[in-house]
Short mmCIF file of C-alpha atoms and ligand atoms in Angstrom, two decimals:
data_model
loop_
_atom_site.label_atom_id
_atom_site.label_comp_id
_atom_site.label_asym_id
_atom_site.label_seq_id
_atom_site.Cartn_x
_atom_site.Cartn_y
_atom_site.Cartn_z
CA MET A 277 -7.01 -33.14 -78.63
CA PRO A 278 -4.75 -29.82 -77.78
CA PHE A 279 -7.42 -27.40 -78.88
CA ALA A 280 -10.81 -26.36 -76.77
CA ILE A 281 -13.03 -24.36 -78.84
CA SER A 282 -14.67 -21.59 -76.98
CA HIS A 283 -16.54 -18.76 -78.24
CA GLY A 284 -15.90 -19.65 -82.42
CA ALA A 285 -11.95 -19.74 -80.99
CA ARG A 286 -9.52 -22.60 -81.07
CA LEU A 287 -7.57 -22.48 -77.52
CA TYR A 288 -4.57 -23.86 -77.80
CA TRP A 289 -3.68 -25.75 -74.13
CA ARG A 290 -1.64 -28.52 -72.40
CA GLN A 291 -1.61 -30.23 -68.70
CA ASP A 292 1.31 -31.75 -67.22
CA GLY A 293 1.26 -34.03 -64.42
CA ALA A 294 -1.01 -37.01 -62.76
CA ALA A 295 -4.74 -36.59 -63.10
CA ASP A 296 -5.34 -37.86 -59.95
CA LYS A 297 -3.73 -34.46 -58.06
CA PRO A 298 -5.60 -30.98 -57.80
CA ALA A 299 -5.67 -29.28 -60.62
CA LEU A 300 -3.77 -26.14 -60.80
CA VAL A 301 -4.41 -23.62 -64.05
CA LEU A 302 -1.96 -21.10 -65.09
CA LEU A 303 -2.79 -18.15 -66.71
CA THR A 304 -0.73 -15.96 -68.41
CA SER A 305 0.36 -12.03 -69.15
CA ILE A 306 -0.20 -10.35 -72.09
CA GLY A 307 2.34 -10.77 -74.81
CA THR A 308 4.04 -13.90 -73.40
CA ASP A 309 2.69 -17.62 -74.06
CA LEU A 310 2.09 -20.50 -71.98
CA SER A 311 6.02 -21.26 -72.28
CA LEU A 312 5.85 -18.65 -69.18
CA TYR A 313 5.51 -20.80 -66.47
CA ASP A 314 7.96 -23.36 -68.29
CA PRO A 315 9.92 -22.83 -64.96
CA VAL A 316 8.16 -23.74 -62.18
CA VAL A 317 5.81 -27.03 -64.28
CA PRO A 318 8.99 -29.43 -62.97
CA LEU A 319 8.31 -27.57 -59.68
CA LEU A 320 3.93 -28.04 -59.42
CA THR A 321 3.64 -31.70 -61.03
CA PRO A 322 4.85 -33.73 -57.83
CA ASP A 323 1.44 -32.11 -56.26
CA PHE A 324 -0.62 -31.07 -59.04
CA LEU A 325 -1.89 -31.38 -62.21
CA VAL A 326 -1.13 -28.95 -64.44
CA ILE A 327 -3.02 -27.38 -67.26
CA ARG A 328 -1.68 -24.09 -69.12
CA LEU A 329 -3.05 -22.43 -72.20
CA ASP A 330 -2.20 -19.77 -74.51
CA THR A 331 -4.32 -17.08 -73.94
CA ARG A 332 -6.65 -16.04 -76.75
CA GLY A 333 -3.93 -13.85 -79.01
CA HIS A 334 -1.42 -15.06 -78.13
CA GLY A 335 0.65 -18.61 -78.90
CA ALA A 336 -1.25 -21.19 -80.82
CA SER A 337 -4.56 -20.29 -79.97
CA ASP A 338 -6.42 -17.80 -82.75
CA ALA A 339 -6.23 -14.19 -82.65
CA PRO A 340 -9.62 -12.89 -83.37
CA ALA A 341 -9.99 -9.25 -84.67
CA GLY A 342 -11.81 -7.13 -82.69
CA ASP A 343 -11.14 -6.33 -78.37
CA TYR A 344 -11.59 -9.11 -75.85
CA SER A 345 -13.05 -9.04 -72.69
CA LEU A 346 -12.25 -9.93 -69.65
CA ASP A 347 -15.71 -12.06 -69.49
CA LEU A 348 -14.94 -13.60 -72.84
CA LEU A 349 -11.66 -14.61 -72.00
CA ALA A 350 -12.85 -16.56 -68.07
CA ASP A 351 -14.66 -18.29 -71.02
CA ASP A 352 -11.88 -19.56 -72.92
CA VAL A 353 -10.25 -20.80 -69.48
CA LEU A 354 -13.30 -22.70 -68.19
CA ALA A 355 -13.75 -24.22 -71.62
CA VAL A 356 -10.24 -25.67 -71.33
CA MET A 357 -10.91 -26.64 -67.83
CA ASP A 358 -14.24 -28.44 -69.28
CA ALA A 359 -12.02 -29.97 -72.46
CA ALA A 360 -9.61 -31.80 -70.13
CA GLY A 361 -12.61 -32.72 -67.50
CA VAL A 362 -11.60 -30.69 -64.74
CA ASP A 363 -14.51 -29.61 -62.54
CA LYS A 364 -13.31 -27.24 -59.88
CA ALA A 365 -9.26 -25.74 -60.14
CA SER A 366 -7.37 -23.25 -58.64
CA LEU A 367 -6.11 -20.54 -60.66
CA CYS A 368 -2.35 -19.03 -60.68
CA GLY A 369 -2.28 -16.15 -63.02
CA THR A 370 0.46 -13.42 -63.47
CA SER A 371 -0.98 -9.91 -64.52
CA LEU A 372 -3.82 -10.45 -67.38
CA GLY A 373 -3.68 -13.87 -66.39
CA GLY A 374 -4.88 -12.97 -63.15
CA MET A 375 -7.19 -10.28 -64.18
CA ILE A 376 -9.22 -13.50 -65.18
CA ALA A 377 -8.56 -15.49 -63.00
CA MET A 378 -10.71 -13.05 -60.60
CA THR A 379 -13.07 -12.91 -62.96
CA LEU A 380 -13.73 -16.55 -63.95
CA ALA A 381 -13.86 -16.12 -59.59
CA ALA A 382 -16.64 -13.62 -59.28
CA LYS A 383 -18.70 -15.21 -62.75
CA ALA A 384 -18.46 -18.87 -61.60
CA PRO A 385 -16.94 -19.79 -57.54
CA GLU A 386 -18.30 -22.88 -58.06
CA ARG A 387 -15.16 -24.06 -60.36
CA VAL A 388 -12.32 -22.12 -58.48
CA GLU A 389 -10.93 -23.80 -55.28
CA ALA A 390 -8.30 -20.71 -54.28
CA LEU A 391 -6.91 -17.88 -56.74
CA ILE A 392 -2.82 -16.83 -56.40
CA LEU A 393 -2.68 -13.55 -58.02
CA ALA A 394 1.01 -12.72 -59.10
CA CYS A 395 1.92 -9.31 -60.22
CA THR A 396 -1.73 -8.33 -61.55
CA SER A 397 -3.89 -5.13 -60.42
CA PRO A 398 -7.83 -4.86 -60.16
CA ALA A 399 -7.55 -1.63 -62.30
CA MET A 400 -5.02 -0.30 -65.15
CA ASP A 401 -4.84 3.24 -66.07
CA PRO A 402 -7.01 2.83 -69.75
CA SER A 403 -5.54 5.72 -71.29
CA THR A 404 -2.16 4.30 -71.23
CA TRP A 405 -3.45 1.08 -72.96
CA ASP A 406 -5.62 3.34 -75.63
CA GLN A 407 -2.00 4.47 -76.22
CA ARG A 408 -0.13 1.55 -76.72
CA LEU A 409 -2.69 -0.42 -78.91
CA ALA A 410 -2.69 2.62 -80.96
CA LEU A 411 1.24 2.89 -81.19
CA ILE A 412 0.85 -1.25 -81.99
CA ARG A 413 -1.50 -0.89 -84.75
CA ALA A 414 0.73 2.17 -86.28
CA GLU A 415 4.08 0.32 -85.84
CA GLY A 416 3.81 -3.18 -85.23
CA MET A 417 4.78 -5.17 -81.72
CA GLY A 418 8.18 -3.63 -82.47
CA ALA A 419 7.63 -0.45 -80.69
CA ILE A 420 6.45 -1.47 -77.43
CA VAL A 421 8.54 -4.49 -77.03
CA GLU A 422 11.52 -2.65 -75.71
CA ALA A 423 9.73 -0.58 -73.35
CA VAL A 424 7.43 -4.26 -72.50
CA MET A 425 11.08 -6.58 -71.76
CA GLY A 426 12.21 -3.32 -69.11
CA ARG A 427 8.69 -3.64 -67.32
CA PHE A 428 8.92 -7.78 -67.07
CA PHE A 429 12.23 -7.97 -65.91
CA SER A 430 14.58 -6.69 -63.46
CA ASP A 431 18.26 -4.95 -64.53
CA ALA A 432 19.84 -7.58 -62.86
CA PHE A 433 18.25 -10.37 -64.48
CA ARG A 434 18.27 -8.65 -68.15
CA ALA A 435 21.69 -8.66 -67.23
CA GLN A 436 22.32 -12.40 -66.22
CA HIS A 437 19.80 -13.93 -67.90
CA PRO A 438 19.84 -11.81 -71.23
CA GLU A 439 18.94 -16.19 -72.66
CA VAL A 440 15.67 -15.50 -71.10
CA VAL A 441 15.20 -12.41 -71.85
CA GLU A 442 15.46 -12.94 -75.90
CA THR A 443 12.94 -15.78 -75.29
CA VAL A 444 10.45 -13.56 -74.66
CA ARG A 445 11.90 -10.29 -76.71
CA VAL A 446 11.24 -12.74 -79.94
CA GLY A 447 7.55 -14.47 -78.89
CA MET A 448 6.46 -10.82 -78.53
CA ARG A 449 7.62 -9.74 -81.70
CA ALA A 450 5.84 -12.36 -83.13
CA GLN A 451 2.55 -11.96 -81.43
CA SER A 452 -0.48 -11.02 -83.21
CA VAL A 453 -1.13 -7.63 -83.29
CA ASP A 454 -4.56 -8.24 -83.12
CA GLY A 455 -4.43 -10.62 -80.40
CA TYR A 456 -2.40 -8.26 -78.29
CA ALA A 457 -4.61 -5.56 -79.43
CA GLY A 458 -7.82 -7.59 -77.87
CA CYS A 459 -6.37 -8.80 -75.04
CA GLY A 460 -5.15 -5.05 -74.64
CA ALA A 461 -8.61 -3.82 -74.86
CA ALA A 462 -10.02 -6.37 -72.25
CA ILE A 463 -7.33 -4.58 -69.71
CA ARG A 464 -8.52 -1.18 -70.70
CA ASP A 465 -11.64 -1.92 -69.94
CA MET A 466 -11.77 -4.07 -66.82
CA ALA A 467 -14.19 -2.94 -64.25
CA LEU A 468 -12.49 -5.68 -61.73
CA LEU A 469 -12.99 -3.77 -58.30
CA GLU A 470 -16.80 -3.61 -58.24
CA ARG A 471 -16.54 -7.23 -58.65
CA LEU A 472 -13.69 -8.39 -56.14
CA PRO A 473 -16.42 -8.52 -52.95
CA ALA A 474 -17.74 -11.28 -55.00
CA ILE A 475 -15.34 -13.20 -54.29
CA VAL A 476 -15.04 -15.90 -52.20
CA ALA A 477 -12.03 -18.37 -52.90
CA PRO A 478 -8.72 -18.34 -51.05
CA ALA A 479 -7.05 -16.10 -52.66
CA LEU A 480 -3.11 -14.96 -52.09
CA VAL A 481 -1.50 -12.13 -53.78
CA VAL A 482 1.99 -12.20 -55.41
CA THR A 483 4.05 -9.35 -55.58
CA GLY A 484 7.87 -9.06 -57.50
CA ALA A 485 9.51 -6.34 -54.97
CA LYS A 486 10.88 -4.77 -58.44
CA ASP A 487 7.84 -4.85 -60.89
CA LEU A 488 7.45 -1.48 -62.21
CA ALA A 489 4.39 -2.65 -63.40
CA THR A 490 2.23 -3.80 -60.92
CA PRO A 491 3.53 -3.17 -57.65
CA TYR A 492 2.04 -3.55 -54.38
CA ASP A 493 1.27 -0.43 -53.57
CA GLY A 494 -1.87 0.77 -56.05
CA HIS A 495 -1.89 -2.75 -57.32
CA GLY A 496 -1.64 -6.06 -54.75
CA GLU A 497 -2.98 -3.28 -51.92
CA ARG A 498 -6.44 -2.97 -53.74
CA ILE A 499 -7.10 -6.79 -54.05
CA VAL A 500 -6.25 -7.67 -50.37
CA ALA A 501 -8.11 -4.85 -49.77
CA ALA A 502 -11.35 -6.11 -51.61
CA VAL A 503 -11.27 -9.64 -51.35
CA THR A 504 -12.59 -11.36 -48.31
CA GLY A 505 -9.43 -12.80 -46.18
CA ALA A 506 -6.94 -11.99 -49.13
CA ARG A 507 -3.44 -13.04 -48.28
CA HIS A 508 -0.25 -10.64 -49.89
CA VAL A 509 3.53 -12.22 -50.31
CA GLU A 510 6.29 -10.34 -51.88
CA ILE A 511 9.07 -12.54 -53.61
CA GLY A 512 11.93 -11.34 -55.73
CA GLY A 513 11.97 -9.88 -59.12
CA ALA A 514 10.03 -8.39 -61.34
CA HIS A 515 6.84 -9.24 -63.40
CA LEU A 516 6.70 -12.08 -64.44
CA PRO A 517 8.13 -13.98 -61.38
CA SER A 518 7.97 -17.69 -63.21
CA LEU A 519 11.03 -16.24 -64.84
CA GLU A 520 12.37 -14.03 -62.74
CA ALA A 521 11.92 -16.03 -59.26
CA PRO A 522 10.10 -19.75 -60.13
CA THR A 523 11.40 -21.38 -57.03
CA ALA A 524 9.93 -18.50 -55.45
CA LEU A 525 6.98 -18.44 -56.90
CA ALA A 526 6.09 -22.14 -56.89
CA GLY A 527 7.06 -22.75 -53.10
CA ALA A 528 4.29 -20.24 -52.43
CA VAL A 529 1.45 -21.54 -54.60
CA ARG A 530 2.52 -24.96 -52.69
CA ASP A 531 2.58 -23.60 -49.31
CA PHE A 532 -0.27 -22.12 -49.83
CA LEU A 533 -2.80 -24.70 -51.85
CA ARG A 534 -1.41 -26.94 -48.50
CA GLU A 535 -3.05 -24.22 -46.34
CA VAL A 536 -6.16 -24.14 -48.54
CA ARG A 537 -6.82 -28.01 -49.04
CA ARG A 538 -6.13 -28.87 -45.16
CA GLY A 539 -8.35 -25.39 -44.22
CA THR A 540 -11.22 -27.56 -46.75
CA ALA A 541 -10.51 -31.19 -45.23
CA VAL A 542 -10.71 -29.89 -41.43
CA ARG A 543 -14.23 -27.39 -42.61
CA GLU A 544 -15.70 -31.48 -44.20
CA ALA A 545 -14.27 -32.92 -40.89
CA LYS A 546 -15.96 -30.93 -39.41
CA ASP A 547 -19.06 -31.07 -41.21
CA THR A 548 -18.97 -34.57 -41.00
CA LEU A 549 -18.95 -34.82 -37.68
CA PHE A 550 -21.73 -31.84 -36.96
CA GLU A 551 -24.24 -34.31 -39.63
CA ALA A 552 -23.20 -36.99 -36.91
CA GLY A 553 -24.11 -35.08 -33.95
CA LEU A 554 -27.28 -33.55 -35.60
CA GLU A 555 -28.52 -36.74 -36.16
CA ILE A 556 -28.31 -37.98 -32.30
CA ARG A 557 -29.07 -34.73 -31.37
CA ARG A 558 -32.24 -34.79 -33.29
CA LYS A 559 -32.94 -38.56 -31.54
CA VAL A 560 -32.63 -37.79 -27.92
CA LEU A 561 -34.30 -33.85 -28.12
CA GLY A 562 -36.89 -34.59 -31.18
CA ASP A 563 -37.20 -32.57 -34.66
CA ALA A 564 -38.88 -30.52 -33.44
CA TRP A 565 -37.19 -28.77 -30.06
CA VAL A 566 -33.43 -29.27 -33.16
CA ASP A 567 -35.64 -27.12 -35.91
CA LYS A 568 -36.42 -24.46 -33.42
CA SER A 569 -32.69 -24.34 -31.95
CA LEU A 570 -31.12 -24.10 -35.62
CA ALA A 571 -33.87 -21.42 -36.38
CA LYS A 572 -32.81 -19.21 -33.62
CA ARG A 573 -29.05 -19.59 -34.91
CA THR A 574 -27.40 -16.54 -35.36
CA ALA A 575 -23.39 -14.97 -36.22
CA PHE A 576 -23.15 -14.64 -32.85
CA THR A 577 -24.16 -18.46 -31.20
CA ALA A 578 -24.11 -20.58 -34.60
CA ASP A 579 -20.09 -21.37 -33.75
CA TYR A 580 -20.91 -22.54 -30.14
CA GLN A 581 -23.77 -24.14 -31.16
CA ALA A 582 -21.62 -25.80 -33.58
CA MET A 583 -18.80 -26.60 -31.52
CA ILE A 584 -21.69 -28.58 -28.72
CA THR A 585 -23.27 -30.32 -31.98
CA ARG A 586 -20.53 -32.21 -32.83
CA TYR A 587 -18.75 -32.79 -29.66
CA ALA A 588 -21.27 -32.91 -26.93
CA TRP A 589 -23.96 -34.74 -29.60
CA ASN A 590 -21.18 -36.62 -31.91
CA GLU A 591 -18.02 -36.79 -29.71
CA ILE A 592 -19.72 -37.90 -26.25
CA TRP A 593 -23.68 -39.23 -26.77
CA GLY A 594 -22.20 -41.29 -29.95
CA ARG A 595 -19.77 -43.42 -27.57
CA PRO A 596 -21.22 -46.68 -27.26
CA GLY A 597 -20.46 -47.64 -23.76
CA LEU A 598 -23.63 -46.32 -22.63
CA ASP A 599 -26.58 -45.98 -23.89
CA HIS A 600 -29.36 -43.19 -24.11
CA ARG A 601 -31.75 -43.84 -21.45
CA THR A 602 -28.77 -44.26 -19.09
CA ARG A 603 -27.23 -40.83 -20.77
CA ARG A 604 -30.60 -39.21 -20.11
CA LEU A 605 -30.77 -40.14 -16.76
CA LEU A 606 -27.59 -39.10 -15.84
CA VAL A 607 -28.19 -35.59 -17.89
CA LEU A 608 -31.02 -35.18 -14.94
CA ALA A 609 -29.56 -35.66 -11.85
CA ILE A 610 -25.84 -34.34 -12.96
CA CYS A 611 -28.22 -31.01 -13.97
CA ALA A 612 -30.24 -31.06 -10.45
CA SER A 613 -27.28 -31.84 -8.87
CA LEU A 614 -25.99 -28.42 -10.25
CA ALA A 615 -29.05 -26.41 -10.78
CA ARG A 616 -29.23 -26.10 -14.26
CA TRP A 617 -33.01 -25.77 -14.51
CA GLU A 618 -33.56 -24.80 -17.82
CA GLU A 619 -31.24 -27.74 -19.20
CA PHE A 620 -32.85 -30.01 -16.72
CA ARG A 621 -36.43 -29.14 -17.95
CA LEU A 622 -35.06 -29.52 -21.46
CA HIS A 623 -33.79 -33.27 -20.98
CA VAL A 624 -37.44 -33.61 -18.59
CA ARG A 625 -39.39 -33.17 -21.11
CA ALA A 626 -37.48 -34.70 -24.31
CA GLY A 627 -37.11 -38.18 -22.64
CA LEU A 628 -40.47 -38.04 -21.65
CA GLU A 629 -41.87 -36.57 -24.47
CA GLN A 630 -39.24 -39.45 -26.48
CA GLY A 631 -39.95 -42.13 -24.02
CA GLY A 632 -36.41 -42.25 -23.33
CA PHE A 633 -37.65 -43.23 -19.97
CA THR A 634 -40.78 -42.89 -17.93
CA GLN A 635 -42.08 -41.04 -15.24
CA GLU A 636 -41.11 -43.91 -12.75
CA GLU A 637 -37.86 -43.47 -13.74
CA LEU A 638 -37.07 -39.82 -13.48
CA LYS A 639 -38.89 -39.88 -9.87
CA GLU A 640 -36.54 -42.46 -9.02
CA VAL A 641 -33.42 -40.71 -10.42
CA LEU A 642 -34.77 -38.03 -8.47
CA MET A 643 -35.15 -39.18 -4.99
CA GLN A 644 -31.12 -40.48 -5.57
CA THR A 645 -30.49 -37.05 -6.03
CA ALA A 646 -32.06 -36.20 -2.90
CA ILE A 647 -29.26 -38.35 -0.90
CA TYR A 648 -25.97 -37.77 -3.08
CA ALA A 649 -26.94 -34.01 -4.01
CA GLY A 650 -29.40 -32.99 -0.65
CA VAL A 651 -33.13 -32.29 -0.12
CA PRO A 652 -33.00 -28.70 -1.62
CA ALA A 653 -31.75 -29.67 -5.00
CA ALA A 654 -34.55 -32.87 -5.17
CA ASN A 655 -37.35 -29.99 -3.78
CA THR A 656 -36.93 -27.80 -6.90
CA ALA A 657 -36.08 -31.11 -9.14
CA PHE A 658 -39.35 -32.23 -8.33
CA THR A 659 -41.07 -28.89 -8.61
CA GLU A 660 -39.88 -28.44 -12.24
CA ALA A 661 -40.22 -32.20 -13.42
CA ALA A 662 -44.13 -31.71 -12.44
CA GLU A 663 -44.48 -28.47 -14.16
CA VAL A 664 -42.79 -30.06 -17.45
CA ILE A 665 -45.17 -33.15 -16.53
CA ALA A 666 -48.58 -30.65 -15.93
CA GLU A 667 -47.33 -29.41 -19.42
CA LEU A 668 -47.05 -32.08 -22.03
CA GLY A 669 -50.70 -33.11 -20.10
O1 LIG B 294 3.05 -5.15 -70.38
C1 LIG B 294 3.52 -4.23 -68.82
O2 LIG B 294 3.20 -3.27 -69.13
C2 LIG B 294 2.68 -5.36 -68.32
C3 LIG B 294 1.35 -5.93 -68.36
C4 LIG B 294 0.39 -5.17 -68.24
C5 LIG B 294 -1.13 -6.03 -67.91
C6 LIG B 294 -0.46 -7.47 -68.08
O3 LIG B 294 -0.39 -8.63 -68.57
O4 LIG B 294 1.79 -7.07 -68.38
#
């Protein structure tokens, strides 16, 4: 079914590529329909299920009269994702599409894997949009088309590819005034700067070297400054890179999303190793001690704690070659030999409490330590161990 329903409007959408690939939703600039991405879709379908829609007010989607908002347009994207059966997707938006993508990432972070924000902005001058909307209401789309073509494409591209420019020009002339004005109001009224810090998805800001509408200075740079970890790449062309620089745009999207997926896979693997290590740590040291130690973690110590849980507790204590009793006794001997008394006391306490060894076995370890590490080491070890035994009662 090529239409999704959102807030009473029918939205035309389509998908290309295999359903088992990660989903990538492409969102368009004002004044264009989903054919904006025709040149990049074949470059992306080997890696992604590519989903596109005609933004409300454009193409084959409904164009209800009245002002739209970025939240409404973001809901439309969610309705299309629902219709496609996609829980979570990466979003690549050009201009207005980028504004919708940022809004969606701020309001439904659980649905957004990553963002590619192409030739877009978190804030535009509202008065110029008021003037533009008044003009089209008075004179029709024709009144702004040539000025928009001048911003959409570089001079060189307009000269070399008049057929591409003509296709976009014809589409825009045929565009519903209500639809354009509705989306223009969403741009005019956007208040994205305050919402950007809520974005947690990895973000790549793509700017066009010849973009006059939303250059990096004053536009892309504001996103990079406000979205944690956002990165920037400049490619050739003006405001519509999918038409003017499709290979560069598709390459940037592919490279960035591959890196994001690699990062996600590494994080998930680390989480799995952490959980496996934590289980062993609990068995060896006991829940009470481990819970206390987890509660004491700070931003300064958490990465270190996670690293030793993955490596010491999963990688080493999880090895099959020695049982836990043997490993416990080794730790006692090593810690006593190296005078690591804090760790020594911890393992004496845990071993006796958890039934990991007997007091008799502890004594034998310390006797042997006296021979191999020296009597002074064993002297202190006996004193420290005796204190722990007394505390345990
Ligand atoms: O129409 C323009 O001038 C450029 C533009 C601004 C927002 C958008 O989607 O395109």
